[in-house]
């Protein structure tokens, strides 16, 4: 192998080695050497990704096999890498965010008994995502796809002694199995139709099957449409799109560092990346693109509404992730794949920043997560306050910050789309701007400004219990509950440098990466050869390109555009509601109690799933147990057989008398019956 090919292999293998060392030898190494080893190896992966990025920008790409795993007939199942500008950008994002999370974990998990185990898991998570984004075939894609699902199960349920954690990781695992079932069917259909799982071979011949009907009984779908929709069902699970979104808010049961890693750079971005990688297939099916766009629009708007009423600091940020993933999905449906990936990149930085800053607040508040028990933290935690503000401004699309360039490009691309469903999608993403700004700054104002409520936090933890509707608001990020909340008179303090340093390093790209890269990534040739768009049918990106006159001109135009003023309106409304006139939210809650109840119950998706799927499965299992196992198998087949044999043996025992004349009589009767039967049939 060449030097560059060795570097390609080093990128995913370094975190894997770190995971093995921390997992198997962590107790022997101790805490210090465990985190040093894993951080060094993830940093090695990041540096290798930087070198590969420079090589790719020089014009060198790679598509080759590392080794052949299995041969079945004429089909070869291989492990290989596709290194182009799309995959190398994902490699940089994954390794950089993972490195920040590894460093942050030193401070956040310092008192946790599972310290070494946690470092092993997050390194394994990084390896799994890298194998996914570097894959050059569907087999390896599926391996990485399932690996990130498995490790997320381990991390969400990291505190496995807590019932809420075990419920959340099981929920995530089962919901993703639904999506992965569709994903696996899609891969199987690819193999059936194309006879190969290699990306390049599938993409090269996809136009030959554009008019074929899918070999699915009872369905007259176009085969390309069927493949794309089945693959996207997998993305709906991984990237938490409606209605498979229900697992993501509960993933907050895991420690905050893994919340940042899941939401910013790994699992939830896998579906967005996959659809962008499959752009040569999706471009052949307008029906699939419309389906993608509408699902994304529903997620972007309606999941944003849920963020308005959340009181857990991490859950507010989690619902913002759901909404922003909806924005990315809408962009994919509008054939603006590069815009979706661009928003994925900018979102990775400011979302990791928001989660880690929220974790810093949780540490300072002694593991209180209810934002109603905070307030006034700005003067006690200046670094966390400033970085959280930067992340919030980037999230709502403030001009000059990174989120503005990607979010506004999505809105414009959807406005220019002519696919069915684009009108609804445009309304959803435009309304989502106001909603995002409102719940983001509701969170910001309640945490960092206004009246201090520290004593209430301690009283709530050691006195009265939460009301039923708030039972999830106080799920706290600590394995024990002995120090929950600040004592009366105690003030929060800024966290240690291993916690705030990653915040500062993430705040820098959250401010500048959008301005610096919007032109080459969206309107240049950065994704040439990695993303395919049929410009004759889907003209959004071409029209956007004609309207683009530089990043500065885009910034100036943004200051007068409707999305900016919707964001300003959201911020001002939050300021009035929660700082100037805090009685208004309670009044609205009383007057519109029905709407609040619907939102508080998350549109009743969890209740429906528990009633229909969970209770239905338990009822079906009870029926199978009572009628299938007890009555049919045990009662009829096992016990019934033994009773039949017993009855038959009782009859035989009675006729075995030992008298010769009895046996002679039986013989005569037998001969008579045989002759009668023969005569009857003649």
XYZ file of C-alpha atoms in Angstrom:
682
model
C 0.000 0.000 0.000
C 1.119 3.566 -0.719
C 1.745 6.178 1.969
C -1.615 7.853 1.348
C -3.446 4.518 1.482
C -1.806 3.848 4.846
C -3.084 7.248 5.999
C -6.593 6.342 4.846
C -6.406 3.214 6.986
C -4.954 5.148 9.929
C -7.952 7.494 10.180
C -10.508 4.896 11.355
C -8.041 2.470 12.926
C -6.505 4.947 15.398
C -9.788 5.482 17.318
C -10.469 1.736 17.148
C -7.111 0.989 18.775
C -7.892 3.610 21.420
C -11.267 1.983 22.099
C -9.651 -1.453 22.507
C -6.909 -0.155 24.805
C -9.330 1.814 26.999
C -11.871 -0.999 27.079
C -9.563 -3.927 27.800
C -6.689 -2.289 29.659
C -8.289 0.856 31.110
C -8.225 -0.411 34.699
C -4.570 -1.312 34.332
C -3.629 2.021 32.744
C -5.619 4.156 35.161
C -7.690 7.209 34.342
C -4.897 9.566 33.276
C -3.256 7.247 30.771
C -6.610 6.087 29.461
C -7.674 9.569 28.427
C -4.177 10.450 27.220
C -4.095 7.396 24.972
C -7.555 7.822 23.462
C -7.141 11.582 22.965
C -3.743 11.080 21.313
C -5.159 8.503 18.907
C -8.213 10.616 17.992
C -5.871 13.590 17.494
C -3.776 11.357 15.208
C -6.908 10.592 13.208
C -7.697 14.315 12.943
C -4.180 15.204 11.776
C -4.253 12.372 9.226
C -7.602 13.717 7.976
C -6.025 17.155 7.547
C -3.202 15.672 5.456
C -5.722 13.721 3.355
C -7.796 16.897 2.924
C -4.788 18.723 1.506
C -4.095 15.810 -0.832
C -7.729 15.717 -2.030
C -7.733 19.490 -2.589
C -4.649 18.961 -4.764
C -6.817 16.803 -7.022
C -6.128 13.302 -5.734
C -9.067 11.041 -4.943
C -9.200 7.346 -4.109
C -11.707 4.585 -4.655
C -10.308 1.163 -3.833
C -10.662 -2.075 -1.935
C -8.866 -2.677 1.349
C -9.711 -6.372 1.398
C -12.296 -8.784 0.057
C -14.501 -10.089 2.818
C -16.513 -12.733 0.986
C -17.426 -13.999 -2.487
C -20.853 -15.434 -3.257
C -21.225 -16.544 -6.872
C -20.258 -13.559 -9.008
C -20.859 -11.070 -6.171
C -17.922 -9.809 -4.151
C -18.419 -8.295 -0.712
C -15.561 -5.910 -0.012
C -14.244 -3.433 2.524
C -12.997 -0.335 0.760
C -12.595 3.429 0.926
C -13.965 6.238 -1.217
C -11.920 9.345 -0.491
C -13.275 12.447 -2.177
C -14.215 15.950 -1.114
C -17.474 14.845 0.477
C -15.994 12.075 2.588
C -12.884 14.037 3.607
C -15.033 16.941 4.827
C -17.021 14.507 6.949
C -13.788 12.968 8.239
C -12.582 16.387 9.391
C -15.864 17.232 11.114
C -16.136 13.864 12.857
C -12.535 13.764 14.099
C -12.438 17.427 15.212
C -15.721 17.336 17.139
C -14.785 13.951 18.603
C -11.427 15.352 19.736
C -13.169 18.260 21.484
C -15.594 15.846 23.169
C -12.720 13.613 24.330
C -10.948 16.582 25.948
C -14.175 17.867 27.497
C -14.908 14.418 28.951
C -11.861 14.661 31.228
C -13.610 17.365 33.232
C -17.190 16.241 32.850
C -16.746 12.586 33.768
C -13.930 13.081 36.287
C -15.897 11.601 39.205
C -17.673 8.844 37.287
C -16.912 5.213 38.079
C -17.177 4.264 34.391
C -14.499 6.736 33.256
C -12.395 4.296 31.208
C -15.454 2.574 29.776
C -16.817 5.905 28.557
C -13.585 6.761 26.729
C -13.642 3.327 25.116
C -17.210 3.846 23.899
C -16.712 7.321 22.429
C -13.571 6.197 20.590
C -15.491 3.226 19.217
C -18.281 5.598 18.191
C -15.755 7.696 16.267
C -14.381 4.612 14.493
C -17.888 3.488 13.505
C -18.813 6.847 11.989
C -15.531 7.070 10.093
C -16.080 3.632 8.575
C -19.520 4.809 7.463
C -18.420 8.042 5.774
C -15.330 6.492 4.138
C -17.201 3.499 2.658
C -17.160 2.891 -1.096
C -19.876 0.219 -1.047
C -23.215 -0.556 0.569
C -21.852 -3.437 2.660
C -19.395 -1.252 4.545
C -21.990 1.518 4.736
C -24.328 -0.950 6.457
C -21.556 -2.038 8.838
C -20.910 1.553 9.928
C -24.652 2.210 10.018
C -25.283 -0.617 12.461
C -22.108 0.044 14.443
C -23.093 3.633 15.284
C -26.515 2.299 16.302
C -24.969 -0.286 18.594
C -22.550 2.136 20.269
C -25.292 4.751 20.690
C -27.272 2.069 22.549
C -24.309 1.546 24.889
C -23.771 5.281 25.415
C -27.382 6.358 25.910
C -27.681 3.639 28.534
C -24.207 4.313 29.946
C -25.667 4.738 33.440
C -27.340 1.351 33.202
C -28.506 1.342 36.849
C -31.010 4.114 36.035
C -34.334 2.780 34.679
C -34.806 5.918 32.535
C -31.454 5.296 30.840
C -32.186 1.656 30.061
C -35.630 2.636 28.748
C -34.089 5.356 26.540
C -31.383 3.164 25.021
C -33.865 0.368 24.322
C -36.210 2.891 22.726
C -33.425 4.226 20.506
C -32.377 0.709 19.538
C -35.897 -0.461 18.648
C -36.905 2.677 16.730
C -33.722 2.446 14.696
C -34.469 -1.202 13.958
C -37.637 -0.015 12.199
C -35.653 2.354 10.009
C -32.848 -0.143 9.476
C -35.346 -2.746 8.251
C -36.238 -0.417 5.377
C -32.565 0.409 4.856
C -31.640 -3.272 4.591
C -34.488 -3.896 2.137
C -33.168 -1.012 0.040
C -29.658 -2.474 0.001
C -31.094 -5.886 -0.892
C -33.027 -4.313 -3.771
C -29.833 -2.610 -4.971
C -28.071 -5.979 -5.036
C -31.008 -7.631 -6.819
C -31.277 -4.949 -9.505
C -27.655 -3.973 -10.064
C -25.893 -7.208 -9.095
C -23.271 -5.279 -7.112
C -22.956 -3.211 -3.938
C -20.160 -0.977 -5.216
C -21.161 2.705 -5.307
C -19.389 3.526 -8.563
C -20.880 0.567 -10.456
C -24.393 1.265 -9.159
C -24.247 4.983 -9.963
C -22.788 4.382 -13.423
C -25.607 2.055 -14.484
C -28.529 3.604 -12.566
C -29.897 5.430 -15.631
C -30.460 2.075 -17.344
C -33.134 1.118 -14.796
C -34.974 4.420 -14.589
C -38.116 3.025 -16.247
C -38.098 -0.412 -14.587
C -40.741 -1.551 -12.112
C -39.622 -2.701 -8.670
C -39.862 -6.487 -8.140
C -42.092 -6.011 -5.096
C -45.357 -8.009 -5.026
C -48.489 -5.863 -5.114
C -46.579 -2.624 -5.800
C -46.079 -0.934 -9.172
C -43.371 1.471 -8.033
C -40.473 2.573 -10.175
C -37.464 0.567 -9.020
C -35.265 3.642 -8.433
C -38.068 5.290 -6.417
C -38.465 2.134 -4.333
C -34.719 1.944 -3.642
C -34.502 5.628 -2.684
C -37.523 5.569 -0.373
C -36.350 2.378 1.355
C -32.881 3.851 1.865
C -34.423 7.073 3.167
C -36.518 5.131 5.689
C -33.181 4.112 7.168
C -32.186 7.786 7.230
C -35.471 8.633 8.980
C -34.391 6.381 11.843
C -30.769 7.447 12.109
C -31.402 11.162 11.508
C -34.568 11.151 13.658
C -37.076 12.295 11.061
C -40.828 12.188 11.635
C -42.286 9.739 12.667
C -39.085 7.925 13.739
C -37.901 10.939 15.718
C -39.110 9.760 19.130
C -35.801 8.270 20.291
C -33.640 11.383 20.006
C -34.984 13.514 22.910
C -34.668 10.522 25.243
C -31.026 10.118 24.225
C -30.414 12.931 26.739
C -30.308 10.188 29.381
C -26.706 9.605 28.345
C -23.895 11.845 29.655
C -23.672 15.289 28.043
C -20.447 14.602 26.066
C -22.151 11.820 24.146
C -25.202 14.001 23.566
C -22.869 16.449 21.821
C -21.225 13.696 19.776
C -24.502 12.059 18.707
C -26.214 15.337 17.811
C -23.307 17.120 16.168
C -21.042 14.786 14.238
C -21.982 11.142 14.316
C -25.215 9.185 14.377
C -27.843 11.748 13.403
C -25.743 13.106 10.542
C -25.367 9.623 9.030
C -28.730 9.763 7.253
C -28.053 13.218 5.788
C -24.646 12.108 4.528
C -26.080 8.895 3.066
C -28.718 10.683 0.978
C -26.118 13.163 -0.303
C -23.824 10.266 -1.222
C -26.742 8.603 -3.037
C -27.540 11.782 -5.043
C -27.076 9.983 -8.422
C -29.977 7.701 -7.428
C -32.236 10.308 -5.818
C -31.883 12.609 -8.834
C -33.672 9.970 -10.912
C -36.845 10.057 -8.778
C -38.871 13.218 -8.187
C -41.322 11.183 -6.113
C -38.564 10.189 -3.685
C -37.282 13.782 -3.503
C -40.772 15.105 -2.714
C -41.172 12.465 -0.014
C -37.840 13.493 1.500
C -38.742 17.183 1.383
C -42.161 16.817 3.038
C -40.832 14.577 5.829
C -38.060 17.089 6.483
C -40.507 20.011 6.535
C -42.776 18.315 9.069
C -39.761 17.583 11.279
C -38.312 21.094 10.967
C -41.485 22.875 12.057
C -43.333 20.555 14.418
C -40.280 19.403 16.357
C -39.354 23.051 16.805
C -42.709 23.687 18.472
C -41.832 21.099 21.112
C -38.675 23.004 22.024
C -40.797 25.940 23.200
C -42.236 24.153 26.251
C -39.200 22.150 27.394
C -37.647 23.002 30.763
C -34.649 20.655 30.662
C -31.644 22.530 29.260
C -30.444 19.537 27.243
C -33.882 18.710 25.862
C -34.313 22.209 24.437
C -31.039 21.785 22.563
C -32.098 18.266 21.543
C -35.313 19.510 19.943
C -33.322 22.166 18.119
C -31.268 19.306 16.655
C -34.448 17.604 15.450
C -35.574 20.827 13.795
C -32.203 21.510 12.157
C -32.029 17.945 10.856
C -35.395 18.687 9.266
C -33.841 21.705 7.535
C -31.039 19.534 6.158
C -33.556 16.957 4.943
C -35.616 19.640 3.210
C -32.470 20.766 1.386
C -31.838 17.190 0.259
C -35.389 17.015 -1.116
C -34.813 20.257 -3.034
C -31.732 18.668 -4.694
C -29.564 21.137 -2.750
C -27.332 18.344 -1.462
C -24.298 20.606 -1.067
C -26.382 23.034 1.023
C -27.541 20.174 3.267
C -23.945 19.029 3.809
C -22.839 22.629 4.345
C -25.498 23.047 7.052
C -24.457 19.692 8.502
C -20.914 21.050 8.842
C -21.806 24.433 10.346
C -24.423 22.823 12.588
C -21.860 20.311 13.884
C -19.745 23.100 15.363
C -22.416 25.256 16.962
C -24.514 22.303 18.140
C -21.510 20.640 19.791
C -20.786 24.050 21.326
C -24.333 24.379 22.695
C -24.381 20.900 24.183
C -20.969 21.211 25.806
C -21.861 24.685 27.116
C -25.077 23.216 28.538
C -22.933 20.561 30.201
C -20.744 23.284 31.675
C -23.868 24.892 33.160
C -24.984 21.517 34.542
C -21.613 21.024 36.255
C -21.724 24.514 37.772
C -25.298 23.951 38.958
C -24.332 20.640 40.587
C -26.282 18.621 38.046
C -29.493 20.604 37.972
C -30.918 20.694 34.444
C -34.201 22.557 34.972
C -33.802 26.026 33.450
C -36.455 27.406 35.831
C -33.972 26.772 38.648
C -31.168 28.790 37.045
C -31.010 32.449 35.987
C -28.348 35.138 36.224
C -25.430 32.839 35.374
C -23.834 35.413 33.061
C -21.830 37.061 35.829
C -20.681 33.770 37.355
C -19.729 31.897 34.149
C -18.480 34.492 31.619
C -16.782 32.031 29.250
C -19.714 29.636 29.177
C -22.106 32.575 28.787
C -20.243 34.063 25.817
C -19.757 30.763 24.004
C -23.398 29.772 24.592
C -24.486 33.125 23.166
C -22.309 32.585 20.080
C -23.801 29.123 19.592
C -27.353 30.446 19.984
C -26.759 33.282 17.513
C -25.292 30.823 15.009
C -28.269 28.500 15.490
C -30.861 31.168 14.694
C -28.985 32.275 11.554
C -27.468 35.602 12.576
C -25.610 37.265 9.669
C -21.819 36.835 9.773
C -22.111 33.709 11.954
C -21.869 30.273 10.361
C -25.475 29.179 10.677
C -26.693 32.148 8.630
C -25.022 31.107 5.377
C -26.215 27.519 5.450
C -29.708 28.127 6.851
C -30.574 30.984 4.489
C -29.283 28.952 1.540
C -31.677 26.149 2.481
C -34.633 28.556 2.602
C -33.740 30.065 -0.785
C -33.187 26.646 -2.384
C -36.609 25.451 -1.218
C -38.249 28.652 -2.457
C -36.777 27.995 -5.929
C -37.825 24.335 -6.001
C -40.767 23.266 -8.177
C -41.249 19.775 -6.793
C -44.608 18.786 -5.257
C -44.554 19.712 -1.572
C -42.086 22.576 -1.983
C -44.739 25.171 -1.053
C -45.432 23.520 2.293
C -41.706 23.016 2.856
C -41.010 26.712 2.246
C -43.681 27.714 4.755
C -42.313 25.245 7.312
C -38.687 26.368 7.106
C -39.685 30.034 7.116
C -41.956 29.644 10.153
C -39.236 27.539 11.760
C -36.928 30.579 11.773
C -39.170 32.408 14.250
C -39.762 29.273 16.327
C -36.031 28.489 16.519
C -35.150 32.017 17.593
C -37.909 32.026 20.210
C -37.048 28.774 21.996
C -33.279 29.325 21.665
C -33.389 32.706 23.381
C -36.027 31.589 25.843
C -33.381 29.113 26.954
C -30.606 31.711 26.868
C -32.531 34.352 28.850
C -33.798 31.924 31.506
C -30.317 30.455 32.078
C -28.029 33.488 31.876
C -30.219 36.508 32.654
C -33.040 37.470 34.949
C -33.577 36.489 38.560
C -31.394 33.870 40.245
C -33.205 30.715 41.377
C -30.340 28.712 42.864
C -31.963 28.132 46.270
C -35.065 26.747 44.573
C -32.939 24.135 42.866
C -31.631 22.833 46.193
C -35.096 22.912 47.757
C -36.621 21.017 44.852
C -33.932 18.361 45.040
C -34.216 17.865 48.797
C -37.860 18.681 49.389
C -40.975 18.447 47.261
C -41.119 16.278 44.198
C -41.725 17.495 40.669
C -45.181 17.628 39.228
C -45.945 14.800 36.782
C -45.565 16.951 33.699
C -42.084 17.970 34.845
C -40.779 14.515 35.656
C -38.413 14.614 32.700
C -37.216 18.150 33.319
C -34.986 17.133 36.175
C -33.306 14.088 34.685
C -29.822 14.922 35.822
C -26.433 14.021 34.508
C -24.985 12.328 37.564
C -24.792 8.734 38.585
C -25.607 9.521 42.199
C -27.984 12.093 43.619
C -26.148 13.117 46.768
C -25.135 16.594 45.543
C -28.090 17.683 43.432
C -28.241 21.469 43.261
C -26.460 24.350 44.923
C -26.909 24.779 48.655
C -28.523 28.019 49.903
C -26.012 30.851 49.608
C -23.725 28.836 47.320
C -22.933 30.427 43.939
C -21.988 28.706 40.676
C -18.455 29.066 39.337
C -16.868 28.846 35.909
C -15.807 25.312 35.105
C -12.219 24.120 34.707
C -10.140 24.724 31.587
C -10.632 21.191 30.224
C -14.342 22.024 30.044
C -14.255 25.587 28.725
C -11.316 25.195 26.317
C -13.314 22.981 23.894
C -16.081 25.590 24.061
C -13.696 28.297 22.883
C -12.252 26.070 20.143
C -15.764 25.236 18.901
C -16.918 28.864 19.109
C -14.276 29.938 16.571
C -15.591 27.848 13.628
C -19.146 28.591 14.772
C -18.374 32.227 14.004
C -16.199 32.120 10.876
C -16.432 28.779 9.046
C -19.636 29.725 7.208
C -18.338 33.028 5.849
C -15.021 31.497 4.789
C -16.401 28.428 3.025
C -19.841 29.350 1.646
C -18.514 30.349 -1.782
C -16.345 27.293 -2.586
C -18.689 24.757 -1.001
C -21.988 25.983 -2.439
C -21.153 28.005 -5.514
C -17.738 26.708 -6.492
C -16.550 23.278 -7.593
C -15.838 21.843 -4.152
C -18.316 18.947 -4.444
C -17.717 18.351 -8.150
C -17.588 14.605 -8.750
C -18.854 13.800 -5.239
C -22.431 15.095 -5.556
C -24.524 14.822 -8.712
C -27.430 17.113 -9.661
C -29.527 16.896 -12.826
C -29.561 20.621 -13.568
C -32.015 20.194 -16.430
C -34.736 18.937 -14.067
C -33.717 20.478 -10.732
C -32.604 24.068 -11.149
C -32.534 25.377 -7.564
C -28.763 25.338 -7.168
C -28.156 26.891 -10.587
C -30.547 29.734 -9.798
C -28.927 30.213 -6.391
C -25.539 30.386 -8.084
C -26.720 33.160 -10.409
C -28.008 35.174 -7.442
C -24.798 34.794 -5.395
C -22.367 37.739 -5.519
C -19.999 36.877 -2.689
C -20.209 36.148 1.021
C -20.251 39.824 2.008
C -23.051 40.666 -0.421
C -24.992 37.673 0.912
C -24.481 39.003 4.450
C -25.732 42.479 3.550
C -28.734 41.056 1.733
C -29.482 38.861 4.734
C -29.876 41.931 6.956
C -32.885 43.025 4.903
C -34.382 39.591 4.183
C -37.481 38.168 5.865
C -35.693 35.295 7.721
C -33.475 37.765 9.588
C -36.455 39.816 10.783
C -38.343 36.676 11.750
C -35.328 35.682 13.869
C -35.214 39.169 15.431
C -38.939 38.896 16.170
C -38.366 35.542 17.873
C -35.575 36.945 20.051
C -37.572 40.051 21.008
C -40.655 37.967 21.817
C -38.584 35.690 24.073
C -37.071 38.776 25.774
C -40.505 40.252 26.459
C -42.050 36.974 27.600
C -39.303 35.787 29.917
C -37.510 38.918 31.128
C -39.880 41.884 30.891
C -43.342 40.339 31.294
C -42.897 36.806 32.662
C -46.605 36.503 33.447
C -47.481 36.287 29.737
C -46.306 32.668 29.192
C -48.423 31.437 32.107
C -51.431 33.327 30.821
C -51.004 31.851 27.335
C -50.533 28.413 28.865
C -53.859 28.730 30.709
C -55.790 30.115 27.745
C -54.421 27.552 25.314
C -54.179 24.633 27.704
C -55.264 22.155 25.037
C -52.365 23.102 22.731
C -49.956 23.063 25.660
C -51.143 19.583 26.654
C -50.640 18.297 23.113
C -47.112 19.747 23.002
C -46.312 18.548 26.519
C -47.293 15.034 25.454
C -45.151 15.380 22.313
C -48.154 14.948 20.007
C -48.894 11.689 21.867
C -46.383 9.758 19.771
C -44.842 8.130 22.827
C -48.229 7.167 24.225
C -49.322 5.748 20.882
C -46.091 3.785 20.514
C -46.375 2.463 24.060
C -50.031 1.528 23.539
C -49.914 0.198 19.990
C -46.437 -1.234 19.574
C -45.212 -1.966 23.106
C -48.565 -3.047 24.582
C -49.517 -4.717 21.310
C -46.298 -6.685 21.302
C -46.835 -7.714 24.935
C -50.436 -8.729 24.172
C -49.339 -10.707 21.126
C -46.621 -12.414 23.148
C -49.113 -13.300 25.882
C -51.483 -14.761 23.274
C -48.670 -16.723 21.689
C -47.592 -17.939 25.121
C -51.073 -18.950 26.312
C -52.437 -20.386 23.078
C -49.314 -21.196 21.133
C -46.933 -22.379 23.829
C -49.209 -23.650 26.605
C -52.211 -24.992 24.664
C -50.825 -25.873 21.235
C -47.230 -26.932 21.892
C -47.375 -28.097 25.526
C -51.066 -29.003 25.645
C -51.625 -30.620 22.253
C -48.287 -31.539 20.721
C -46.274 -32.553 23.812
C -48.799 -33.547 26.471
C -51.419 -34.535 23.890
C -49.003 -36.905 22.218
C -48.110 -38.504 25.518
C -51.813 -38.878 26.415
C -52.548 -40.429 23.020
C -49.696 -42.906 23.470
C -51.002 -43.655 26.986
C -54.532 -44.279 25.693
C -53.252 -46.509 22.908
C -51.053 -48.452 25.322
C -54.026 -48.892 27.698
C -56.016 -50.486 24.869
C -53.119 -52.729 23.913
C -52.589 -53.730 27.532
C -56.239 -54.808 27.853
C -56.157 -57.023 24.750
C -52.882 -58.691 25.755
C -54.645 -61.313 27.906
C -52.359 -64.312 27.236
C -55.266 -66.590 26.133
C -54.726 -68.299 22.743
C -58.430 -68.256 21.843
C -58.485 -64.459 22.305
C -55.592 -64.061 19.865
C -57.274 -66.482 17.397
C -60.430 -64.396 17.618
C -58.467 -61.197 16.895
C -56.857 -62.873 13.877
C -60.214 -64.030 12.469
C -61.710 -60.555 12.959
C -58.637 -59.010 11.309
C -58.845 -61.304 8.263
C -62.566 -60.576 7.995
C -61.958 -56.815 8.024
C -59.182 -57.042 5.418
C -61.390 -59.107 3.079
C -64.298 -56.721 3.584
C -62.153 -53.700 2.736
C -60.761 -55.385 -0.362
C -64.265 -56.322 -1.532
C -65.500 -52.823 -0.883
C -62.830 -51.197 -3.101
C -63.263 -53.747 -5.902
